[in-house]
mmCIF file of C-alpha atoms and ligand atoms in Angstrom:
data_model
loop_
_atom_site.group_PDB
_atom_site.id
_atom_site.type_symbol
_atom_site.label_atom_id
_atom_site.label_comp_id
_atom_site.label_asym_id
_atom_site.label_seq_id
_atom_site.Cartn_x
_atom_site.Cartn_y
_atom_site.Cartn_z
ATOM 1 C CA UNK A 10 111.414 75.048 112.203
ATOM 2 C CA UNK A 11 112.735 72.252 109.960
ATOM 3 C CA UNK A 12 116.640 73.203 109.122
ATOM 4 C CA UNK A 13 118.265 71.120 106.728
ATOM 5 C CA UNK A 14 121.960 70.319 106.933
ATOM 6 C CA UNK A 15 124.960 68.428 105.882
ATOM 7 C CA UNK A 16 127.391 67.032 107.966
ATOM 8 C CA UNK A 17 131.435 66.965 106.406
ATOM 9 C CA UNK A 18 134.340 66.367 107.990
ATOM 10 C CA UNK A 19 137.955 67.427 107.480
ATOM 11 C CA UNK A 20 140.400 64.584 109.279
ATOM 12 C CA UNK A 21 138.084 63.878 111.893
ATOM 13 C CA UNK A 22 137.050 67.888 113.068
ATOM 14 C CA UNK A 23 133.238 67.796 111.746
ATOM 15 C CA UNK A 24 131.041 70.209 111.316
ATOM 16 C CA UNK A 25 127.110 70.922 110.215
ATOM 17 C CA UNK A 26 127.304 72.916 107.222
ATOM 18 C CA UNK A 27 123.862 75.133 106.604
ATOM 19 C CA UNK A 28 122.955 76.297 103.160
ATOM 20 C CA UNK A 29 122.179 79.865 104.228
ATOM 21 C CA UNK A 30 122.377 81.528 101.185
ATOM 22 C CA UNK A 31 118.745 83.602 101.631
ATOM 23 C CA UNK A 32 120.289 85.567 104.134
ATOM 24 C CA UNK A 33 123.304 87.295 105.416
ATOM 25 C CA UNK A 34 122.876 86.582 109.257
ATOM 26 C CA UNK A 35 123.302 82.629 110.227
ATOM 27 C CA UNK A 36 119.654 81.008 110.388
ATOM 28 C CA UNK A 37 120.038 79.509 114.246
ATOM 29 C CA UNK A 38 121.369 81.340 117.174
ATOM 30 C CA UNK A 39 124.284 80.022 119.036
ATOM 31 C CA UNK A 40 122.283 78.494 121.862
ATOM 32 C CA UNK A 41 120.161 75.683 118.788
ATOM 33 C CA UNK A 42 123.992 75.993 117.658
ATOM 34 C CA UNK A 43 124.858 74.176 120.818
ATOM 35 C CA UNK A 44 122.065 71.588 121.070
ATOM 36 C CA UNK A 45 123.080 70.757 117.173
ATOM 37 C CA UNK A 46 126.192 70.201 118.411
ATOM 38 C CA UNK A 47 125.827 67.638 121.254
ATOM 39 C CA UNK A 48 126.895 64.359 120.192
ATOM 40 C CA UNK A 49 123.831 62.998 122.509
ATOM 41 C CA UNK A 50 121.049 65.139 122.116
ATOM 42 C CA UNK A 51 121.837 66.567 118.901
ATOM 43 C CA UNK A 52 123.203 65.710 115.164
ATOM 44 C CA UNK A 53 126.891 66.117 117.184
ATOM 45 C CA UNK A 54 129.805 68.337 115.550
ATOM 46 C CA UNK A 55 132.917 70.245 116.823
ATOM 47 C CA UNK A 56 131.212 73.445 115.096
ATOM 48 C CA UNK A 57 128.094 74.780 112.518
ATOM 49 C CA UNK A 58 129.416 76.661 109.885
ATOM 50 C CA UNK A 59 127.322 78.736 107.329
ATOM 51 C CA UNK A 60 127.045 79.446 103.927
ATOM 52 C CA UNK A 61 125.943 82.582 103.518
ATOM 53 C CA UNK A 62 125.060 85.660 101.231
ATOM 54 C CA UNK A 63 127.893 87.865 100.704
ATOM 55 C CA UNK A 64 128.128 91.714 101.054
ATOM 56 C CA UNK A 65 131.139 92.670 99.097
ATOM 57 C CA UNK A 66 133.041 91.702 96.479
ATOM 58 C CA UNK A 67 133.512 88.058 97.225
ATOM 59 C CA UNK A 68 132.096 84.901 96.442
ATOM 60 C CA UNK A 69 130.184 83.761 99.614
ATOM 61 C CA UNK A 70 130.722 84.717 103.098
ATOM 62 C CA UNK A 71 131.421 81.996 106.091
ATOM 63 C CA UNK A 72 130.621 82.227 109.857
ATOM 64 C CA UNK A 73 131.006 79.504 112.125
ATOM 65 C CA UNK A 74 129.976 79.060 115.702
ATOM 66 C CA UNK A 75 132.287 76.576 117.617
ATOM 67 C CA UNK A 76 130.016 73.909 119.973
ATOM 68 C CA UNK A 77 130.280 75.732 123.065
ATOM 69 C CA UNK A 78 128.348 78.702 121.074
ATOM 70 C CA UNK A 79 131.416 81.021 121.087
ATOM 71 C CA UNK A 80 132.170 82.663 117.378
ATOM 72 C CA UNK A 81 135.672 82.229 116.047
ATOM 73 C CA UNK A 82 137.163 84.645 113.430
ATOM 74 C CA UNK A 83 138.068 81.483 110.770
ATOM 75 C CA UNK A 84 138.475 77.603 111.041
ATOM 76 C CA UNK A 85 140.875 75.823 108.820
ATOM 77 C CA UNK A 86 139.318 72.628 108.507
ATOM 78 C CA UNK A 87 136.563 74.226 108.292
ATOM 79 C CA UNK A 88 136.930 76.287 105.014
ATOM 80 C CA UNK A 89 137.883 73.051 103.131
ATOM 81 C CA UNK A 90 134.386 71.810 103.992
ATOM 82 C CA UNK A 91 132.886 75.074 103.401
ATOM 83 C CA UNK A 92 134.280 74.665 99.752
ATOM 84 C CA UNK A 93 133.902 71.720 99.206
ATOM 85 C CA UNK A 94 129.891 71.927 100.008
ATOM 86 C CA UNK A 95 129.803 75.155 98.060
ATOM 87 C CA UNK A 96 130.903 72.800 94.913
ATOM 88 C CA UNK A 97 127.755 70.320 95.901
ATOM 89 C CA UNK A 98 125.556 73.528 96.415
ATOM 90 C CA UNK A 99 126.635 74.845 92.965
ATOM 91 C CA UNK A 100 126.021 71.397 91.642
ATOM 92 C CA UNK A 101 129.087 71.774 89.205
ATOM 93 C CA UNK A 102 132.295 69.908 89.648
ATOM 94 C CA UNK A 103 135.046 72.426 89.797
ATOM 95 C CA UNK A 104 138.684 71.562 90.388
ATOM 96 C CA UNK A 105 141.291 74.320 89.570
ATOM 97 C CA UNK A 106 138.512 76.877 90.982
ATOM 98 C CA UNK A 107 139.223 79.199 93.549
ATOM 99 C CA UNK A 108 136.920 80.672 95.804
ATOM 100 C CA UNK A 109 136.754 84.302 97.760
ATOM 101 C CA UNK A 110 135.292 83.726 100.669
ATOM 102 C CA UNK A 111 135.125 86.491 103.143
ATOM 103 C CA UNK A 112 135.726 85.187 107.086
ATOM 104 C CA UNK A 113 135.895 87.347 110.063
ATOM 105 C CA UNK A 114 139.673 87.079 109.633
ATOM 106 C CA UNK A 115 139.619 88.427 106.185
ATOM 107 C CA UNK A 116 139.356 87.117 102.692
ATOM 108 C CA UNK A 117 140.464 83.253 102.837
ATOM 109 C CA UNK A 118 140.814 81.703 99.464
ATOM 110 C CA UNK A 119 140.315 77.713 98.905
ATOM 111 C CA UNK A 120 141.084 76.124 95.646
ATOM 112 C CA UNK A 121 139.599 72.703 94.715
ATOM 113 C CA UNK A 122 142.182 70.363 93.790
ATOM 114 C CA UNK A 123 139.653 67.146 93.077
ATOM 115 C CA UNK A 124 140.161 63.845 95.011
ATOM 116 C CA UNK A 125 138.603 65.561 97.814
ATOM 117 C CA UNK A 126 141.880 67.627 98.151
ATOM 118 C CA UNK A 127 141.397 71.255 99.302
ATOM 119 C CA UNK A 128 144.274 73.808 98.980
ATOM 120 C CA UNK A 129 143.841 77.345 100.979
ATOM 121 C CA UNK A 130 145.291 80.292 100.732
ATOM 122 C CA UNK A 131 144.659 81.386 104.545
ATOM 123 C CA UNK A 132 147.023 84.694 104.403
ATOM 124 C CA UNK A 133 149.574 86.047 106.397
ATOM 125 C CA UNK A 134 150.161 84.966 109.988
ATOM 126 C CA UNK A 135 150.278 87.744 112.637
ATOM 127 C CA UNK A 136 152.783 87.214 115.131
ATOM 128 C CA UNK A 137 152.337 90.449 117.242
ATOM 129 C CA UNK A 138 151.587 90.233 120.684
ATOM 130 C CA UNK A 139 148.834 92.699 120.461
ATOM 131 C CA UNK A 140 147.337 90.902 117.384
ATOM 132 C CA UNK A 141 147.253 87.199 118.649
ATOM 133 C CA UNK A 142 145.721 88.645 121.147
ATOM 134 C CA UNK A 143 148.140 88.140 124.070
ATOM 135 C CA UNK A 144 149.693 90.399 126.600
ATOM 136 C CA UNK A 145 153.024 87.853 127.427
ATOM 137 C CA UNK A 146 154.708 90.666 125.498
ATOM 138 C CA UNK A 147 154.735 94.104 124.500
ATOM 139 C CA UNK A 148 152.236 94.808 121.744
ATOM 140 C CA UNK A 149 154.722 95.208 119.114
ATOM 141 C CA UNK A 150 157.024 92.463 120.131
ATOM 142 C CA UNK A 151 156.911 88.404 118.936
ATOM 143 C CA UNK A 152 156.280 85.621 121.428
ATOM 144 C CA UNK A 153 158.808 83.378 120.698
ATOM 145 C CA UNK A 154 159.903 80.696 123.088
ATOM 146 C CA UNK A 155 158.998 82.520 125.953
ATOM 147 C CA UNK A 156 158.257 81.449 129.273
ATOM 148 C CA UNK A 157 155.190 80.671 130.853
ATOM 149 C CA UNK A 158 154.160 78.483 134.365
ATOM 150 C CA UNK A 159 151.012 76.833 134.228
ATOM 151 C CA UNK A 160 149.853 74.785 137.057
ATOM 152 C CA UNK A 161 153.186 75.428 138.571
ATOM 153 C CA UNK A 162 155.225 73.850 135.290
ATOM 154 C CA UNK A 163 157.120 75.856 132.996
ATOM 155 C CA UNK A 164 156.377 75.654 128.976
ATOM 156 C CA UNK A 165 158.368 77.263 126.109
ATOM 157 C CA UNK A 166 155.833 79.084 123.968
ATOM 158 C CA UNK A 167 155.045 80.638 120.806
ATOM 159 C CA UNK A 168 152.233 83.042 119.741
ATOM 160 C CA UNK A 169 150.818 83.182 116.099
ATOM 161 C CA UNK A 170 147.132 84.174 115.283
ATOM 162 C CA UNK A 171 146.182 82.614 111.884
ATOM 163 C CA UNK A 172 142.772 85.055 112.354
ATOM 164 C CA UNK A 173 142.105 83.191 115.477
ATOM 165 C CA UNK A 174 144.460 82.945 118.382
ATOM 166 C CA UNK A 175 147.169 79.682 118.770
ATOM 167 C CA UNK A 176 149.524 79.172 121.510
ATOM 168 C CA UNK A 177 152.814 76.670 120.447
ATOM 169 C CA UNK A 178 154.244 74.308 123.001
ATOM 170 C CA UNK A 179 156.649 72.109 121.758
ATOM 171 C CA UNK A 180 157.766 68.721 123.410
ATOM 172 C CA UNK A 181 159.970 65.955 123.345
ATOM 173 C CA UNK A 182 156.976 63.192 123.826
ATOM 174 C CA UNK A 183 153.205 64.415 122.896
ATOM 175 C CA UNK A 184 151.763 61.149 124.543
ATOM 176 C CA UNK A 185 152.699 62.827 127.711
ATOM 177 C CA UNK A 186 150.809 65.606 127.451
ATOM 178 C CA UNK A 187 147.554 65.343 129.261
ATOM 179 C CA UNK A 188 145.614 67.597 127.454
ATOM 180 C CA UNK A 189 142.132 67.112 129.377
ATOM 181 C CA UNK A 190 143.800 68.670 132.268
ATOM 182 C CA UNK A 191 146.121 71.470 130.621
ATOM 183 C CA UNK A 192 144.174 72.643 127.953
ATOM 184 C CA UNK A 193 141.436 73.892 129.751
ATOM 185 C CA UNK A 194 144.218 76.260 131.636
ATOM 186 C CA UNK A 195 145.517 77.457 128.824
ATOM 187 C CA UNK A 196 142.709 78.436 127.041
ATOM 188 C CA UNK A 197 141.450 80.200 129.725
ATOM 189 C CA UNK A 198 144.698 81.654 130.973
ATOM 190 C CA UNK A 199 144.811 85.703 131.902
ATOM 191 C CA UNK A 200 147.244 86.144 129.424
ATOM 192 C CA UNK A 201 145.383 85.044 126.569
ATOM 193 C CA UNK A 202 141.971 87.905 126.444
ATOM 194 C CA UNK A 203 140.358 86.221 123.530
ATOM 195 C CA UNK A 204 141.090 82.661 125.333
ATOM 196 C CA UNK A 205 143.550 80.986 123.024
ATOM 197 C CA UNK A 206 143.622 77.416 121.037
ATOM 198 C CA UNK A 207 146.219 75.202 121.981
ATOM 199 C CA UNK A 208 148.776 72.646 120.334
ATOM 200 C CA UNK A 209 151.157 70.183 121.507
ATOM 201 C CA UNK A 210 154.026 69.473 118.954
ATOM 202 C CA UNK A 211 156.805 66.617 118.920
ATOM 203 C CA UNK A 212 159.113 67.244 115.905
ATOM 204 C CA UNK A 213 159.563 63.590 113.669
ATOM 205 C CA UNK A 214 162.193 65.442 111.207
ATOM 206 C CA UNK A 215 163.128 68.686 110.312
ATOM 207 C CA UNK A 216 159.651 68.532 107.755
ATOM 208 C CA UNK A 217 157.239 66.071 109.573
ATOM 209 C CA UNK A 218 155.785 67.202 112.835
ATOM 210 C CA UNK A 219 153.164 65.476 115.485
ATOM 211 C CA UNK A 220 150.536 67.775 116.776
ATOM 212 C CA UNK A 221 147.557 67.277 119.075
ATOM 213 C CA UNK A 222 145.082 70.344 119.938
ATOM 214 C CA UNK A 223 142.750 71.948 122.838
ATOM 215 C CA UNK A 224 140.863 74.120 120.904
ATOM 216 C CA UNK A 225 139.069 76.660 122.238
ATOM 217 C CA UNK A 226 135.385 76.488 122.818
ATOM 218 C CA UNK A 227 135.571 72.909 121.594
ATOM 219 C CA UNK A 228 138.183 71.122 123.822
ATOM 220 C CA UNK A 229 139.670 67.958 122.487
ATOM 221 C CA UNK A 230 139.485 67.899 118.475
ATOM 222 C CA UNK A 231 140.339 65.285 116.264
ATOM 223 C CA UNK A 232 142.467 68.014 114.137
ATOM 224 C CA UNK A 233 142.828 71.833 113.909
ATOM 225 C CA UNK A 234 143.562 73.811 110.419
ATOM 226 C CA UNK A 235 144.613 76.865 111.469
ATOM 227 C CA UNK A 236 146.640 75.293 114.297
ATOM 228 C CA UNK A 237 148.133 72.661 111.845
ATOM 229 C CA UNK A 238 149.357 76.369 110.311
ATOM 230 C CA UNK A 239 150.200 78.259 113.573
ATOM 231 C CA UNK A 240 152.635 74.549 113.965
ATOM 232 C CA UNK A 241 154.078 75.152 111.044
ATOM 233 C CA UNK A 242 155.011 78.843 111.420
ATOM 234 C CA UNK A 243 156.107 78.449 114.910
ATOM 235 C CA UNK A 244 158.340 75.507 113.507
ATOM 236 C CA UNK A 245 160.056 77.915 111.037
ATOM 237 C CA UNK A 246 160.026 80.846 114.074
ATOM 238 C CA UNK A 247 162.075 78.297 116.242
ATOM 239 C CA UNK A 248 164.055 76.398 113.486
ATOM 240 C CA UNK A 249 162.827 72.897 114.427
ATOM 241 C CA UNK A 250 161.444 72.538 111.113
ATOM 242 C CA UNK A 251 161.241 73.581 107.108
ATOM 243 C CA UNK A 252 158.928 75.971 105.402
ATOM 244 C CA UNK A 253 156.759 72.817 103.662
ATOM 245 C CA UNK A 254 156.106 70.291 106.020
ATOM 246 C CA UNK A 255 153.278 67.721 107.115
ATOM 247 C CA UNK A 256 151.668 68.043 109.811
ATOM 248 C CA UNK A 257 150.107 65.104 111.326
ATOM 249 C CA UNK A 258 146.760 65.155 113.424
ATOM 250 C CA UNK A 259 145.054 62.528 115.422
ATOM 251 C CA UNK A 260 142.608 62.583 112.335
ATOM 252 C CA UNK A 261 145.471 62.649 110.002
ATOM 253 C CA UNK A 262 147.817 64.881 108.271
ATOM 254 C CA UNK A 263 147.602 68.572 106.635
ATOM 255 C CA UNK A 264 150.395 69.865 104.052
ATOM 256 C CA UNK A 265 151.767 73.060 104.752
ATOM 257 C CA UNK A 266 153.806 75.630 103.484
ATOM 258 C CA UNK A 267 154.751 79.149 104.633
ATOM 259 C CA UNK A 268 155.938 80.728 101.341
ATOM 260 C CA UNK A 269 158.633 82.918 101.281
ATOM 261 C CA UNK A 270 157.205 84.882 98.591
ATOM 262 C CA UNK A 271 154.402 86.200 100.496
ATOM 263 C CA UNK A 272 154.545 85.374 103.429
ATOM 264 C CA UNK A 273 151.052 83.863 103.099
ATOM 265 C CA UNK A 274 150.635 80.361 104.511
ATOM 266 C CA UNK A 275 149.069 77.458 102.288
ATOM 267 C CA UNK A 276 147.552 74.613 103.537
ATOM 268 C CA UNK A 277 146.369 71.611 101.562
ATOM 269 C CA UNK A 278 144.264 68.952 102.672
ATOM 270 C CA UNK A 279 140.541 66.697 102.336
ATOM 271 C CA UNK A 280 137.137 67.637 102.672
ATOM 272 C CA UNK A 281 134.963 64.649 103.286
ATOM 273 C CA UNK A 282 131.265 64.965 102.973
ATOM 274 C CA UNK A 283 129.384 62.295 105.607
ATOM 275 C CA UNK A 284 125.684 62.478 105.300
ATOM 276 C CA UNK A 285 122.995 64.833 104.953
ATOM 277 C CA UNK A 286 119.219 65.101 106.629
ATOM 278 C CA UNK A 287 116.878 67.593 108.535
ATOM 279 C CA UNK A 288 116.549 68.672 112.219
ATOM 280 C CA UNK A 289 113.353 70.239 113.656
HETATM 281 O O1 ZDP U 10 139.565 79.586 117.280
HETATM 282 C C1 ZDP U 10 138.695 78.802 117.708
HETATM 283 O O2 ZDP U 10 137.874 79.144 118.575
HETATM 284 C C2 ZDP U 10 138.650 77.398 117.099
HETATM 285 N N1 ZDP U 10 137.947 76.502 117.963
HETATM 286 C C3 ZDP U 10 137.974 77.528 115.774
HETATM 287 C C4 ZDP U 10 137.980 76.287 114.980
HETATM 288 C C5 ZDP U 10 139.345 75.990 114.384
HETATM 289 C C6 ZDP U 10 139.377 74.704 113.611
HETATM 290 N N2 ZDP U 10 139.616 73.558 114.372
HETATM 291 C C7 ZDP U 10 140.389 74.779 112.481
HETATM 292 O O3 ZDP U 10 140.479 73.761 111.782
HETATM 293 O O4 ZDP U 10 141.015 75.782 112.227
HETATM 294 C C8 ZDP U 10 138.081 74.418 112.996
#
């Protein structure tokens, strides 16, 4: 089979997008999803993410598969491409449009801003124990600064799922952080069912923060949209910073706001299309 595909990138976290609109159910499995994936022996991405027929009221539908084959419920960087490929799929340019794009967290709604600027609606955060998933708490209580020893070290951390699961640490110096060896032990940490992603945050100001990410099934990523989010209401959670704030990534940064008036979060930032071909 010949699959053609087109390779975008939001600050640095890439993905193969597939123009799977013939069908509701993603074209590969997540095993070719892997070998797409490898950076060697394949086109190389931190995920494949599809385009695909929806079965409600929405506009399209998105599923992703991250490149160790595992499916997560959304990916933030990951919708901006989504939209933005939509646009070159539609062949019409469309900024002010919004989109309703049904995720396995929900409807997720990305407006095109033009300039390569995506803003997304991606809802409310859940900060239940039971709904991150996480059992560091009761079900029905927040994780909030709470303890927990990893490798014999103690971290301060905060729960938030933005769809898909994100475990806070913040720090006084991110360059310290060896995230080869810790992330792998949270992510895989007992307390954490679903596995968990993973971000490291030094606060700049009270509305600039430094983050760097183990995400789960993917490892070491050059940036992280829902976790960019998850910062940002964990930052409000543990007044260390403001509602709107950047975020900055290894790739680069993400604008974020947690709005009062809905309580939805709102993240705005590019979309950045890097080549298309075909794989057999
Ligand atoms: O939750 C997970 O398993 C993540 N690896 C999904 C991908 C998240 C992503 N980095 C984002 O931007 O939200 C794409």
């Amino acid at each position: 089979m010949t699959l053609k595909f087109t390779k975008y990138h939001g600050l640095g976290n890439d993905f193969i997008l597939i123009d799977n609109l013939a069908s509701s159910e993603p074209l590969i499995s997540p095993d070719e999803a892997v070998k797409l994936c490898d950076r060697h022996f394949g086109i190389g991405a931190d995920g494949v993410i599809f385009v695909l027929r929806t079965k409600n009221s929405t506009d399209y539908s998105m599923r992703i598969f991250n490149s160790d084959g595992s499916e997560p419920e959304m990916c933030g960087n990951g919708i901006r491409c989504f939209a933005q490929f939509i646009t070159e799929l539609e062949g019409i340019e469309r900024i002010g449009k919004t989109y309703k794009i049904d995720t396995l967290a929900g409807l997720i709604s990305p407006t095109i801003m033009g300039n390569g600027q995506i803003k997304v609606d991606m809802g409310e955060p859940q900060l239940l124990a039971q709904n991150i998933p996480t059992t560091l708490m009761k079900k029905d209580e927040k994780v909030v600064n709470e303890l927990l020893v990893i490798d014999d070290q103690d971290y301060f951390v905060t729960c938030v799922s933005m769809g898909n699961p994100h475990c806070l640490v913040f720090v006084d110096d991110i360059d310290s952080v060896d995230l080869i060896k810790v992330g792998p032990l949270f992510e895989k940490n007992n307390y954490f069912p679903q596995k968990t992603n993973t971000e490291f945050i030094e606060v700049i100001s009270s509305n600039y923060l430094k983050m760097k990410v183990w995400e789960r099934g993917a490892g070491i990523t050059l940036a992280c949209g829902t976790g960019a989010c998850a910062t940002v209401v964990a930052g409000v959670l543990n007044n260390k910073c403001d509602r709107s704030t950047t975020v900055e990534l290894p790739g680069g940064c993400l604008e974020i706001e947690w709005s009062e008036k809905d309580n939805h979060v709102y993240m705005t930032g590019p979309a950045t299309k890097v080549f298309s071909g075909e794989v057999v």
